[in-house]
Amino acid sequence: FKRYKSISPSIDKLHSELSAIVGKKNAVSSLAAREHHNHDESHHTGGSPAIVVWPNSVQEVSEVARACYLNSVPMIPFGTGTGLEGGVIPKTESVTVNLTNMDAISDLNIEDFDVRVQPGVTRKALNREIRNTGLWFPVDPGADASICGMVATGASGTNAVRYGTIKHNVLNLEVVLADGTILNTGGSKRRCRKSSAGYNLTELFIGSEGTLGFITSATVRLHGMPESTLSAVCSFPSVQDAVNTSIQVLQYSIPIARIEFLDNVAIKAVNNFSKLENKIAPTLFLEFHGSEAGAKEQVNQVAEIAAANGGTQFKWAETVEERSKLWQARHDTFYALLALKPGNKGYSTDVCVPISQLPAAIEHSLSIVEKYGILCGIAGHVGDGNYHCLLMLDSDNESEVLRAKMAAEEIGRKAIFLGGSCTGEHGIGIGKRELLKEEVGLETLNVMKGIKNVLDPRNLMNPFKGLPEI
Ligand SMILES: Cc1cc2c(cc1C)N(C[C@H](O)[C@H](O)[C@H](O)COP(=O)(O)OP(=O)(O)OC[C@H]1O[C@@H](n3cnc4c(N)ncnc43)[C@H](O)[C@@H]1O)c1[nH]c(=O)[nH]c(=O)c1N2
Ligand SMILES: CC(=O)C(=O)O
Ligand SMILES: [Mn+2]
């Protein structure tokens, strides 16, 4: 392996100090390790970290942070690298702290529906571990992300309409600050459903994208597994009809578990990629959870609403295998679209609007991608008013990259204008820092900056992500 040639002399000194903390084999500056940690699943690019470390405990994370702090070297927390906003990509000479060696699942309280996970635990690993308890962890971004990474990005995914986003499912966090301080956001061992005690530091760290500290464990809520699960797809004459169906399902307070939209382009891609035969039309993927009678009642109500909007009869996933194939196909939409233009990179927008504004927002987005001539499929968690224009671009084609960036910005700006957000679940990362300013306003941004200054006065936690420079 080629060793990293540091720009600053302090990096070599820091490398020795980090090796002393985590062991030589867990503090690495090989090209392979550095390249493994210089990208996520997005189109964003940047540099490689100078050193990658794999701490094994919260004490080691604290000592690593302290060493970086004293040497004034930036730190980047790394989960599973499935992020879509470039959050793990170094923008300056940095140490990447890969937290996956810490993979304990502990404090499972079946009666209280909660459990504690370290950063190396992914959502699938947790669900495998607890599968015989009758409980499950429902927040599902599709990718098998680390749960602490999901906390860091404020993630959600397909089940949020029924079970809430990660925000609604976190009870407490253990955090290490830039200077090595270890704290529990809700107080040590707290795992109650409600608390009005003091400021809500747990929520402060949700969506903080590694800019405030390392999340070294999360105490999360679990849910009872539904007795009955029914999944189906239904296609519609127009985008508007599909979206109106989702809005009406919510207006009738039907407790639907998933209601996901794919447009024609996305359906075509998914059919090719996952060998499905869905009709090429605006489509809803649906899932119902409940008692047998309850789930069936929901189905009847939704089928009636869909039919009134011109929807076809539901095409059912009859077996467990068919059901997982259906949802795998939905989760693979991003890769299915990439397969339409091999070698391309995906650029996912992530706006979230008040649900009544969805039709206007999607219509505007379609006009924008047409204006800029970018191949785009739309996938949406429409029950939450959140959808993605999945833009496919050749990252070597400067004009296309620029056009995609302009399209994404216009789409984000329109969502903000409609009372929404430029990011419902992926985060600000590298690319939406200016939009954040427009979304929250200067006064709010200044308060955010103040908080950042208190927790990370040397600006060493994941710099150049999240907050824009003022
Ligand atoms: C195909 C596909 C589909 C989807 C998605 C990705 C892909 C590839 N995602 C995005 C992604 O899965 C999501 O952002 C995860 O929460 C990222 O978790 P990682 O562990 O991979 O974080 P990753 O390692 O990518 O890091 C992301 C950010 O969090 C920080 N971070 C990670 N772990 C941390 C820790 N322990 N402490 C502090 N900071 C930490 C990092 O520094 C970085 O800024 C998504 N998301 C979503 O919400 N809904 C969706 O529908 C989808 N769909
Ligand atoms: C990319 C993403 O977030 C989705 O497919 O839902
Ligand atoms: Mn999504």
GROMACS .gro file of C-alpha atoms in nm, residues 8-449:
model
  442
    8SER     CA    1   0.049   1.898   0.754
    9PRO     CA    2   0.323   1.751   0.975
   10SER     CA    3   0.068   1.703   1.253
   11ILE     CA    4  -0.095   1.416   1.058
   12ASP     CA    5   0.205   1.185   1.107
   13LYS     CA    6   0.218   1.265   1.477
   14LEU     CA    7  -0.159   1.214   1.499
   15HIS     CA    8  -0.132   0.879   1.321
   16SER     CA    9   0.103   0.748   1.591
   17GLU     CA   10  -0.127   0.877   1.864
   18LEU     CA   11  -0.432   0.714   1.703
   19SER     CA   12  -0.245   0.384   1.660
   20ALA     CA   13  -0.167   0.391   2.029
   21ILE     CA   14  -0.540   0.430   2.107
   22VAL     CA   15  -0.706   0.183   1.868
   23GLY     CA   16  -0.413  -0.043   1.779
   24LYS     CA   17  -0.196  -0.028   1.467
   25LYS     CA   18  -0.427  -0.234   1.247
   26ASN     CA   19  -0.722  -0.007   1.330
   27ALA     CA   20  -0.549   0.319   1.232
   28VAL     CA   21  -0.473   0.296   0.862
   29SER     CA   22  -0.363   0.531   0.586
   30SER     CA   23  -0.345   0.276   0.302
   31LEU     CA   24  -0.480   0.378  -0.037
   32ALA     CA   25  -0.742   0.103  -0.021
   33ALA     CA   26  -0.879   0.222   0.314
   34ARG     CA   27  -0.871   0.584   0.206
   35GLU     CA   28  -1.048   0.515  -0.122
   36HIS     CA   29  -1.310   0.302   0.048
   37HIS     CA   30  -1.397   0.605   0.260
   38ASN     CA   31  -1.395   0.879  -0.007
   39HIS     CA   32  -1.748   0.835  -0.141
   40ASP     CA   33  -2.103   0.740  -0.054
   41GLU     CA   34  -2.380   0.632  -0.291
   42SER     CA   35  -2.429   0.984  -0.431
   43HIS     CA   36  -2.278   1.172  -0.723
   44HIS     CA   37  -2.081   1.397  -0.487
   45THR     CA   38  -1.703   1.393  -0.501
   46GLY     CA   39  -1.421   1.522  -0.281
   47GLY     CA   40  -1.097   1.396  -0.134
   48SER     CA   41  -0.993   1.089   0.061
   49PRO     CA   42  -0.933   1.091   0.435
   50ALA     CA   43  -0.573   1.108   0.555
   51ILE     CA   44  -0.627   0.831   0.811
   52VAL     CA   45  -0.913   0.590   0.878
   53VAL     CA   46  -0.962   0.460   1.232
   54TRP     CA   47  -1.188   0.184   1.362
   55PRO     CA   48  -1.245   0.237   1.736
   56ASN     CA   49  -1.387  -0.054   1.938
   57SER     CA   50  -1.559   0.126   2.223
   58VAL     CA   51  -1.704   0.458   2.325
   59GLN     CA   52  -1.392   0.522   2.533
   60GLU     CA   53  -1.177   0.474   2.224
   61VAL     CA   54  -1.402   0.709   2.023
   62SER     CA   55  -1.360   0.965   2.299
   63GLU     CA   56  -0.979   0.928   2.300
   64VAL     CA   57  -0.967   0.945   1.918
   65ALA     CA   58  -1.175   1.264   1.925
   66ARG     CA   59  -0.957   1.413   2.195
   67ALA     CA   60  -0.640   1.341   1.995
   68CYS     CA   61  -0.787   1.497   1.678
   69TYR     CA   62  -0.913   1.792   1.881
   70LEU     CA   63  -0.573   1.860   2.036
   71ASN     CA   64  -0.409   1.834   1.692
   72SER     CA   65  -0.688   2.046   1.532
   73VAL     CA   66  -0.757   1.783   1.267
   74PRO     CA   67  -1.116   1.745   1.134
   75MET     CA   68  -1.308   1.421   1.197
   76ILE     CA   69  -1.574   1.249   0.988
   77PRO     CA   70  -1.802   0.982   1.137
   78PHE     CA   71  -1.862   0.693   0.895
   79GLY     CA   72  -2.155   0.451   0.923
   80THR     CA   73  -2.225   0.225   0.627
   81GLY     CA   74  -2.161   0.485   0.355
   82THR     CA   75  -2.510   0.456   0.201
   83GLY     CA   76  -2.579   0.829   0.234
   84LEU     CA   77  -2.695   1.029  -0.068
   85GLU     CA   78  -2.564   1.375   0.022
   86GLY     CA   79  -2.186   1.327   0.031
   87GLY     CA   80  -2.184   1.346   0.413
   88VAL     CA   81  -1.884   1.115   0.456
   89ILE     CA   82  -1.673   1.271   0.180
   90PRO     CA   83  -1.374   1.471   0.309
   91LYS     CA   84  -1.358   1.830   0.193
   92THR     CA   85  -1.036   1.898   0.380
   93GLU     CA   86  -0.757   1.687   0.531
   94SER     CA   87  -0.945   1.473   0.782
   95VAL     CA   88  -0.955   1.157   0.990
   96THR     CA   89  -1.247   0.929   0.910
   97VAL     CA   90  -1.381   0.740   1.209
   98ASN     CA   91  -1.545   0.419   1.092
   99LEU     CA   92  -1.776   0.311   1.374
  100THR     CA   93  -1.876  -0.032   1.243
  101ASN     CA   94  -1.657  -0.232   1.483
  102MET     CA   95  -1.895  -0.124   1.758
  103ASP     CA   96  -2.185  -0.353   1.676
  104ALA     CA   97  -2.346  -0.453   2.006
  105ILE     CA   98  -2.722  -0.487   2.047
  106SER     CA   99  -2.803  -0.456   2.418
  107ASP     CA  100  -3.071  -0.366   2.671
  108LEU     CA  101  -3.353  -0.531   2.477
  109ASN     CA  102  -3.668  -0.460   2.678
  110ILE     CA  103  -3.944  -0.661   2.519
  111GLU     CA  104  -4.216  -0.534   2.756
  112ASP     CA  105  -4.114  -0.174   2.695
  113PHE     CA  106  -4.056  -0.210   2.321
  114ASP     CA  107  -3.706  -0.065   2.319
  115VAL     CA  108  -3.346  -0.164   2.255
  116ARG     CA  109  -3.002  -0.008   2.242
  117VAL     CA  110  -2.776  -0.035   1.937
  118GLN     CA  111  -2.420   0.068   1.866
  119PRO     CA  112  -2.323   0.232   1.532
  120GLY     CA  113  -2.221  -0.095   1.365
  121VAL     CA  114  -2.577  -0.229   1.387
  122THR     CA  115  -2.777  -0.199   1.066
  123ARG     CA  116  -3.156  -0.206   1.058
  124LYS     CA  117  -3.159  -0.551   0.895
  125ALA     CA  118  -2.915  -0.688   1.157
  126LEU     CA  119  -3.139  -0.557   1.436
  127ASN     CA  120  -3.451  -0.709   1.281
  128ARG     CA  121  -3.273  -1.044   1.237
  129GLU     CA  122  -3.164  -1.040   1.599
  130ILE     CA  123  -3.513  -0.968   1.740
  131ARG     CA  124  -3.719  -1.172   1.491
  132ASN     CA  125  -3.840  -1.420   1.757
  133THR     CA  126  -3.965  -1.153   1.995
  134GLY     CA  127  -4.273  -1.048   1.796
  135LEU     CA  128  -4.122  -0.702   1.768
  136TRP     CA  129  -3.956  -0.516   1.482
  137PHE     CA  130  -3.783  -0.189   1.399
  138PRO     CA  131  -3.983  -0.039   1.111
  139VAL     CA  132  -3.782   0.262   0.988
  140ASP     CA  133  -3.677   0.146   0.643
  141PRO     CA  134  -3.473   0.356   0.400
  142GLY     CA  135  -3.431   0.057   0.170
  143ALA     CA  136  -3.052   0.058   0.199
  144ASP     CA  137  -2.921  -0.151   0.489
  145ALA     CA  138  -2.792   0.156   0.668
  146SER     CA  139  -2.657   0.171   1.022
  147ILE     CA  140  -2.926   0.283   1.264
  148CYS     CA  141  -2.693   0.548   1.414
  149GLY     CA  142  -2.623   0.670   1.058
  150MET     CA  143  -2.998   0.693   1.008
  151VAL     CA  144  -3.018   0.903   1.323
  152ALA     CA  145  -2.735   1.122   1.190
  153THR     CA  146  -2.918   1.189   0.862
  154GLY     CA  147  -3.273   1.210   1.003
  155ALA     CA  148  -3.370   0.916   0.781
  156SER     CA  149  -3.708   0.764   0.714
  157GLY     CA  150  -3.824   0.564   0.411
  158THR     CA  151  -4.125   0.358   0.320
  159ASN     CA  152  -4.290   0.286   0.657
  160ALA     CA  153  -4.282   0.641   0.793
  161VAL     CA  154  -4.643   0.718   0.704
  162ARG     CA  155  -4.755   0.463   0.967
  163TYR     CA  156  -4.462   0.426   1.211
  164GLY     CA  157  -4.296   0.768   1.191
  165THR     CA  158  -3.945   0.865   1.084
  166ILE     CA  159  -3.628   0.788   1.280
  167LYS     CA  160  -3.705   1.104   1.478
  168HIS     CA  161  -4.020   0.948   1.619
  169ASN     CA  162  -3.837   0.629   1.710
  170VAL     CA  163  -3.536   0.746   1.910
  171LEU     CA  164  -3.552   0.761   2.291
  172ASN     CA  165  -3.194   0.849   2.383
  173LEU     CA  166  -2.849   0.884   2.229
  174GLU     CA  167  -2.499   0.840   2.359
  175VAL     CA  168  -2.277   1.099   2.196
  176VAL     CA  169  -1.907   1.187   2.190
  177LEU     CA  170  -1.830   1.554   2.129
  178ALA     CA  171  -1.533   1.689   1.934
  179ASP     CA  172  -1.324   1.733   2.250
  180GLY     CA  173  -1.394   1.377   2.364
  181THR     CA  174  -1.674   1.453   2.614
  182ILE     CA  175  -1.917   1.158   2.644
  183LEU     CA  176  -2.283   1.234   2.720
  184ASN     CA  177  -2.632   1.089   2.695
  185THR     CA  178  -2.870   1.335   2.530
  186GLY     CA  179  -3.162   1.232   2.752
  187GLY     CA  180  -2.950   1.149   3.058
  188SER     CA  181  -2.784   0.816   3.139
  189LYS     CA  182  -3.019   0.512   3.114
  190ARG     CA  183  -3.330   0.722   3.028
  191ARG     CA  184  -3.562   0.530   2.794
  192CYS     CA  185  -3.908   0.667   2.864
  193ARG     CA  186  -4.157   0.750   2.588
  194LYS     CA  187  -4.200   1.107   2.701
  195SER     CA  188  -3.996   1.368   2.880
  196SER     CA  189  -4.033   1.741   2.925
  197ALA     CA  190  -3.706   1.765   3.114
  198GLY     CA  191  -3.493   2.041   2.967
  199TYR     CA  192  -3.396   2.105   2.608
  200ASN     CA  193  -3.443   1.822   2.362
  201LEU     CA  194  -3.081   1.734   2.288
  202THR     CA  195  -3.183   1.400   2.141
  203GLU     CA  196  -3.363   1.572   1.855
  204LEU     CA  197  -3.074   1.816   1.819
  205PHE     CA  198  -2.849   1.527   1.719
  206ILE     CA  199  -3.108   1.374   1.485
  207GLY     CA  200  -3.016   1.499   1.138
  208SER     CA  201  -2.691   1.660   1.262
  209GLU     CA  202  -2.497   1.473   0.988
  210GLY     CA  203  -2.185   1.418   1.196
  211THR     CA  204  -2.137   1.792   1.244
  212LEU     CA  205  -2.203   1.799   1.620
  213GLY     CA  206  -2.046   1.476   1.745
  214PHE     CA  207  -2.028   1.098   1.714
  215ILE     CA  208  -2.343   0.901   1.792
  216THR     CA  209  -2.200   0.598   1.973
  217SER     CA  210  -2.530   0.435   2.064
  218ALA     CA  211  -2.901   0.488   2.009
  219THR     CA  212  -3.187   0.365   2.224
  220VAL     CA  213  -3.471   0.312   1.979
  221ARG     CA  214  -3.836   0.214   1.989
  222LEU     CA  215  -3.963  -0.117   1.858
  223HIS     CA  216  -4.313  -0.203   1.737
  224GLY     CA  217  -4.535  -0.509   1.751
  225MET     CA  218  -4.525  -0.715   1.435
  226PRO     CA  219  -4.860  -0.694   1.258
  227GLU     CA  220  -5.076  -1.006   1.256
  228SER     CA  221  -5.156  -0.958   0.889
  229THR     CA  222  -4.961  -0.789   0.609
  230LEU     CA  223  -5.107  -0.737   0.260
  231SER     CA  224  -4.919  -0.575  -0.028
  232ALA     CA  225  -5.039  -0.469  -0.372
  233VAL     CA  226  -4.972  -0.239  -0.666
  234CYS     CA  227  -5.225  -0.024  -0.843
  235SER     CA  228  -5.176   0.188  -1.156
  236PHE     CA  229  -5.347   0.515  -1.247
  237PRO     CA  230  -5.428   0.717  -1.559
  238SER     CA  231  -5.219   1.013  -1.439
  239VAL     CA  232  -4.972   1.128  -1.173
  240GLN     CA  233  -5.247   1.351  -1.035
  241ASP     CA  234  -5.485   1.054  -0.991
  242ALA     CA  235  -5.223   0.853  -0.802
  243VAL     CA  236  -5.132   1.146  -0.579
  244ASN     CA  237  -5.498   1.236  -0.515
  245THR     CA  238  -5.553   0.877  -0.404
  246SER     CA  239  -5.275   0.909  -0.144
  247ILE     CA  240  -5.414   1.238  -0.018
  248GLN     CA  241  -5.763   1.095   0.017
  249VAL     CA  242  -5.633   0.783   0.197
  250LEU     CA  243  -5.481   1.014   0.457
  251GLN     CA  244  -5.792   1.234   0.472
  252TYR     CA  245  -5.993   0.923   0.564
  253SER     CA  246  -5.738   0.846   0.838
  254ILE     CA  247  -5.673   0.500   0.701
  255PRO     CA  248  -5.368   0.370   0.889
  256ILE     CA  249  -5.187   0.253   0.575
  257ALA     CA  250  -4.835   0.117   0.637
  258ARG     CA  251  -4.676   0.213   0.305
  259ILE     CA  252  -4.800   0.417   0.011
  260GLU     CA  253  -4.524   0.470  -0.242
  261PHE     CA  254  -4.544   0.636  -0.581
  262LEU     CA  255  -4.341   0.556  -0.895
  263ASP     CA  256  -4.383   0.744  -1.222
  264ASN     CA  257  -4.370   0.591  -1.573
  265VAL     CA  258  -3.994   0.621  -1.610
  266ALA     CA  259  -3.931   0.462  -1.271
  267ILE     CA  260  -4.177   0.180  -1.340
  268LYS     CA  261  -4.013   0.102  -1.672
  269ALA     CA  262  -3.671   0.092  -1.505
  270VAL     CA  263  -3.795  -0.124  -1.219
  271ASN     CA  264  -3.962  -0.369  -1.460
  272ASN     CA  265  -3.634  -0.410  -1.649
  273PHE     CA  266  -3.415  -0.431  -1.341
  274SER     CA  267  -3.632  -0.656  -1.125
  275LYS     CA  268  -3.797  -0.859  -1.403
  276LEU     CA  269  -4.149  -0.739  -1.324
  277GLU     CA  270  -4.442  -0.679  -1.552
  278ASN     CA  271  -4.608  -0.376  -1.405
  279LYS     CA  272  -4.817  -0.167  -1.642
  280ILE     CA  273  -4.615   0.138  -1.751
  281ALA     CA  274  -4.822   0.402  -1.575
  282PRO     CA  275  -4.811   0.617  -1.262
  283THR     CA  276  -4.828   0.353  -0.989
  284LEU     CA  277  -4.878   0.318  -0.615
  285PHE     CA  278  -4.712   0.040  -0.417
  286LEU     CA  279  -4.926  -0.022  -0.108
  287GLU     CA  280  -4.900  -0.217   0.214
  288PHE     CA  281  -5.157  -0.274   0.485
  289HIS     CA  282  -5.081  -0.388   0.841
  290GLY     CA  283  -5.331  -0.493   1.107
  291SER     CA  284  -5.543  -0.776   1.235
  292GLU     CA  285  -5.678  -0.992   0.951
  293ALA     CA  286  -6.011  -0.812   0.959
  294GLY     CA  287  -5.851  -0.472   1.010
  295ALA     CA  288  -5.608  -0.505   0.718
  296LYS     CA  289  -5.890  -0.623   0.491
  297GLU     CA  290  -6.107  -0.331   0.592
  298GLN     CA  291  -5.824  -0.092   0.501
  299VAL     CA  292  -5.785  -0.268   0.166
  300ASN     CA  293  -6.154  -0.224   0.086
  301GLN     CA  294  -6.150   0.144   0.176
  302VAL     CA  295  -5.834   0.215  -0.026
  303ALA     CA  296  -5.957   0.009  -0.323
  304GLU     CA  297  -6.273   0.222  -0.330
  305ILE     CA  298  -6.074   0.547  -0.322
  306ALA     CA  299  -5.833   0.421  -0.590
  307ALA     CA  300  -6.119   0.314  -0.818
  308ALA     CA  301  -6.282   0.655  -0.781
  309ASN     CA  302  -5.954   0.803  -0.910
  310GLY     CA  303  -5.937   0.569  -1.209
  311GLY     CA  304  -5.702   0.315  -1.046
  312THR     CA  305  -5.686  -0.040  -1.176
  313GLN     CA  306  -5.771  -0.337  -0.957
  314PHE     CA  307  -5.500  -0.416  -0.703
  315LYS     CA  308  -5.236  -0.661  -0.821
  316TRP     CA  309  -5.158  -0.861  -0.507
  317ALA     CA  310  -4.829  -0.998  -0.385
  318GLU     CA  311  -4.973  -1.333  -0.275
  319THR     CA  312  -4.676  -1.492  -0.098
  320VAL     CA  313  -4.406  -1.367   0.139
  321GLU     CA  314  -4.154  -1.408  -0.148
  322GLU     CA  315  -4.368  -1.201  -0.385
  323ARG     CA  316  -4.407  -0.938  -0.118
  324SER     CA  317  -4.036  -0.908  -0.056
  325LYS     CA  318  -3.977  -0.903  -0.434
  326LEU     CA  319  -4.222  -0.615  -0.466
  327TRP     CA  320  -4.054  -0.410  -0.194
  328GLN     CA  321  -3.703  -0.499  -0.307
  329ALA     CA  322  -3.800  -0.366  -0.649
  330ARG     CA  323  -3.921  -0.041  -0.490
  331HIS     CA  324  -3.602  -0.011  -0.284
  332ASP     CA  325  -3.389  -0.078  -0.592
  333THR     CA  326  -3.551   0.203  -0.795
  334PHE     CA  327  -3.236   0.417  -0.765
  335TYR     CA  328  -3.020   0.133  -0.904
  336ALA     CA  329  -3.286   0.038  -1.162
  337LEU     CA  330  -3.268   0.391  -1.303
  338LEU     CA  331  -2.887   0.386  -1.297
  339ALA     CA  332  -2.900   0.065  -1.500
  340LEU     CA  333  -3.077   0.260  -1.778
  341LYS     CA  334  -2.754   0.456  -1.829
  342PRO     CA  335  -2.466   0.235  -1.714
  343GLY     CA  336  -2.169   0.433  -1.583
  344ASN     CA  337  -2.393   0.719  -1.473
  345LYS     CA  338  -2.425   0.862  -1.123
  346GLY     CA  339  -2.753   0.918  -0.943
  347TYR     CA  340  -2.848   1.261  -0.812
  348SER     CA  341  -3.149   1.230  -0.584
  349THR     CA  342  -3.359   1.531  -0.492
  350ASP     CA  343  -3.551   1.484  -0.168
  351VAL     CA  344  -3.816   1.752  -0.126
  352CYS     CA  345  -4.099   1.725   0.121
  353VAL     CA  346  -4.409   1.944   0.090
  354PRO     CA  347  -4.739   1.973   0.275
  355ILE     CA  348  -4.937   1.687   0.127
  356SER     CA  349  -5.196   1.919  -0.035
  357GLN     CA  350  -4.911   2.074  -0.237
  358LEU     CA  351  -4.785   1.742  -0.377
  359PRO     CA  352  -4.962   1.760  -0.713
  360ALA     CA  353  -4.832   2.114  -0.781
  361ALA     CA  354  -4.482   2.025  -0.665
  362ILE     CA  355  -4.455   1.709  -0.877
  363GLU     CA  356  -4.598   1.883  -1.182
  364HIS     CA  357  -4.340   2.161  -1.141
  365SER     CA  358  -4.057   1.906  -1.095
  366LEU     CA  359  -4.153   1.728  -1.416
  367SER     CA  360  -4.146   2.056  -1.606
  368ILE     CA  361  -3.803   2.139  -1.462
  369VAL     CA  362  -3.638   1.809  -1.555
  370GLU     CA  363  -3.783   1.844  -1.902
  371LYS     CA  364  -3.650   2.201  -1.927
  372TYR     CA  365  -3.298   2.085  -1.835
  373GLY     CA  366  -3.317   1.765  -2.041
  374ILE     CA  367  -3.215   1.526  -1.762
  375LEU     CA  368  -3.321   1.161  -1.749
  376CYS     CA  369  -3.532   1.138  -1.433
  377GLY     CA  370  -3.755   0.887  -1.262
  378ILE     CA  371  -3.972   0.988  -0.968
  379ALA     CA  372  -4.011   0.777  -0.657
  380GLY     CA  373  -4.205   0.912  -0.364
  381HIS     CA  374  -4.304   0.843  -0.009
  382VAL     CA  375  -4.621   1.026  -0.103
  383GLY     CA  376  -4.799   0.956   0.226
  384ASP     CA  377  -4.547   1.197   0.382
  385GLY     CA  378  -4.542   1.449   0.097
  386ASN     CA  379  -4.181   1.343   0.028
  387TYR     CA  380  -4.057   1.242  -0.317
  388HIS     CA  381  -3.733   1.206  -0.511
  389CYS     CA  382  -3.652   1.314  -0.865
  390LEU     CA  383  -3.382   1.057  -0.932
  391LEU     CA  384  -3.166   1.238  -1.186
  392MET     CA  385  -2.927   1.024  -1.387
  393LEU     CA  386  -2.615   1.199  -1.504
  394ASP     CA  387  -2.281   1.137  -1.666
  395SER     CA  388  -2.043   1.285  -1.410
  396ASP     CA  389  -1.780   1.349  -1.682
  397ASN     CA  390  -2.027   1.563  -1.876
  398GLU     CA  391  -1.987   1.908  -1.720
  399SER     CA  392  -2.294   2.053  -1.887
  400GLU     CA  393  -2.512   1.766  -1.767
  401VAL     CA  394  -2.379   1.796  -1.410
  402LEU     CA  395  -2.448   2.169  -1.413
  403ARG     CA  396  -2.797   2.122  -1.557
  404ALA     CA  397  -2.878   1.856  -1.296
  405LYS     CA  398  -2.755   2.086  -1.020
  406MET     CA  399  -2.970   2.372  -1.149
  407ALA     CA  400  -3.272   2.143  -1.183
  408ALA     CA  401  -3.224   2.011  -0.826
  409GLU     CA  402  -3.195   2.364  -0.692
  410GLU     CA  403  -3.511   2.481  -0.868
  411ILE     CA  404  -3.699   2.178  -0.742
  412GLY     CA  405  -3.576   2.243  -0.386
  413ARG     CA  406  -3.660   2.612  -0.408
  414LYS     CA  407  -4.013   2.542  -0.529
  415ALA     CA  408  -4.071   2.304  -0.236
  416ILE     CA  409  -3.955   2.575   0.003
  417PHE     CA  410  -4.193   2.821  -0.169
  418LEU     CA  411  -4.480   2.573  -0.119
  419GLY     CA  412  -4.415   2.557   0.256
  420GLY     CA  413  -4.194   2.248   0.237
  421SER     CA  414  -3.835   2.143   0.283
  422CYS     CA  415  -3.546   2.085   0.042
  423THR     CA  416  -3.479   1.756   0.222
  424GLY     CA  417  -3.729   1.524   0.384
  425GLU     CA  418  -3.488   1.245   0.477
  426HIS     CA  419  -3.144   1.253   0.310
  427GLY     CA  420  -2.999   1.564   0.479
  428ILE     CA  421  -2.820   1.878   0.364
  429GLY     CA  422  -2.476   1.724   0.314
  430ILE     CA  423  -2.254   1.900   0.064
  431GLY     CA  424  -2.508   2.014  -0.192
  432LYS     CA  425  -2.799   2.184  -0.015
  433ARG     CA  426  -2.621   2.423   0.218
  434GLU     CA  427  -2.745   2.733   0.037
  435LEU     CA  428  -3.099   2.597   0.025
  436LEU     CA  429  -3.086   2.543   0.402
  437LYS     CA  430  -3.026   2.915   0.442
  438GLU     CA  431  -3.331   2.992   0.223
  439GLU     CA  432  -3.542   2.735   0.405
  440VAL     CA  433  -3.485   2.839   0.766
  441GLY     CA  434  -3.384   3.205   0.728
  442LEU     CA  435  -3.084   3.392   0.859
  443GLU     CA  436  -3.201   3.428   1.220
  444THR     CA  437  -3.260   3.054   1.259
  445LEU     CA  438  -2.938   2.976   1.080
  446ASN     CA  439  -2.751   3.201   1.323
  447VAL     CA  440  -2.898   3.009   1.617
  448MET     CA  441  -2.785   2.684   1.450
  449LYS     CA  442  -2.437   2.832   1.408
   0.00000   0.00000   0.00000
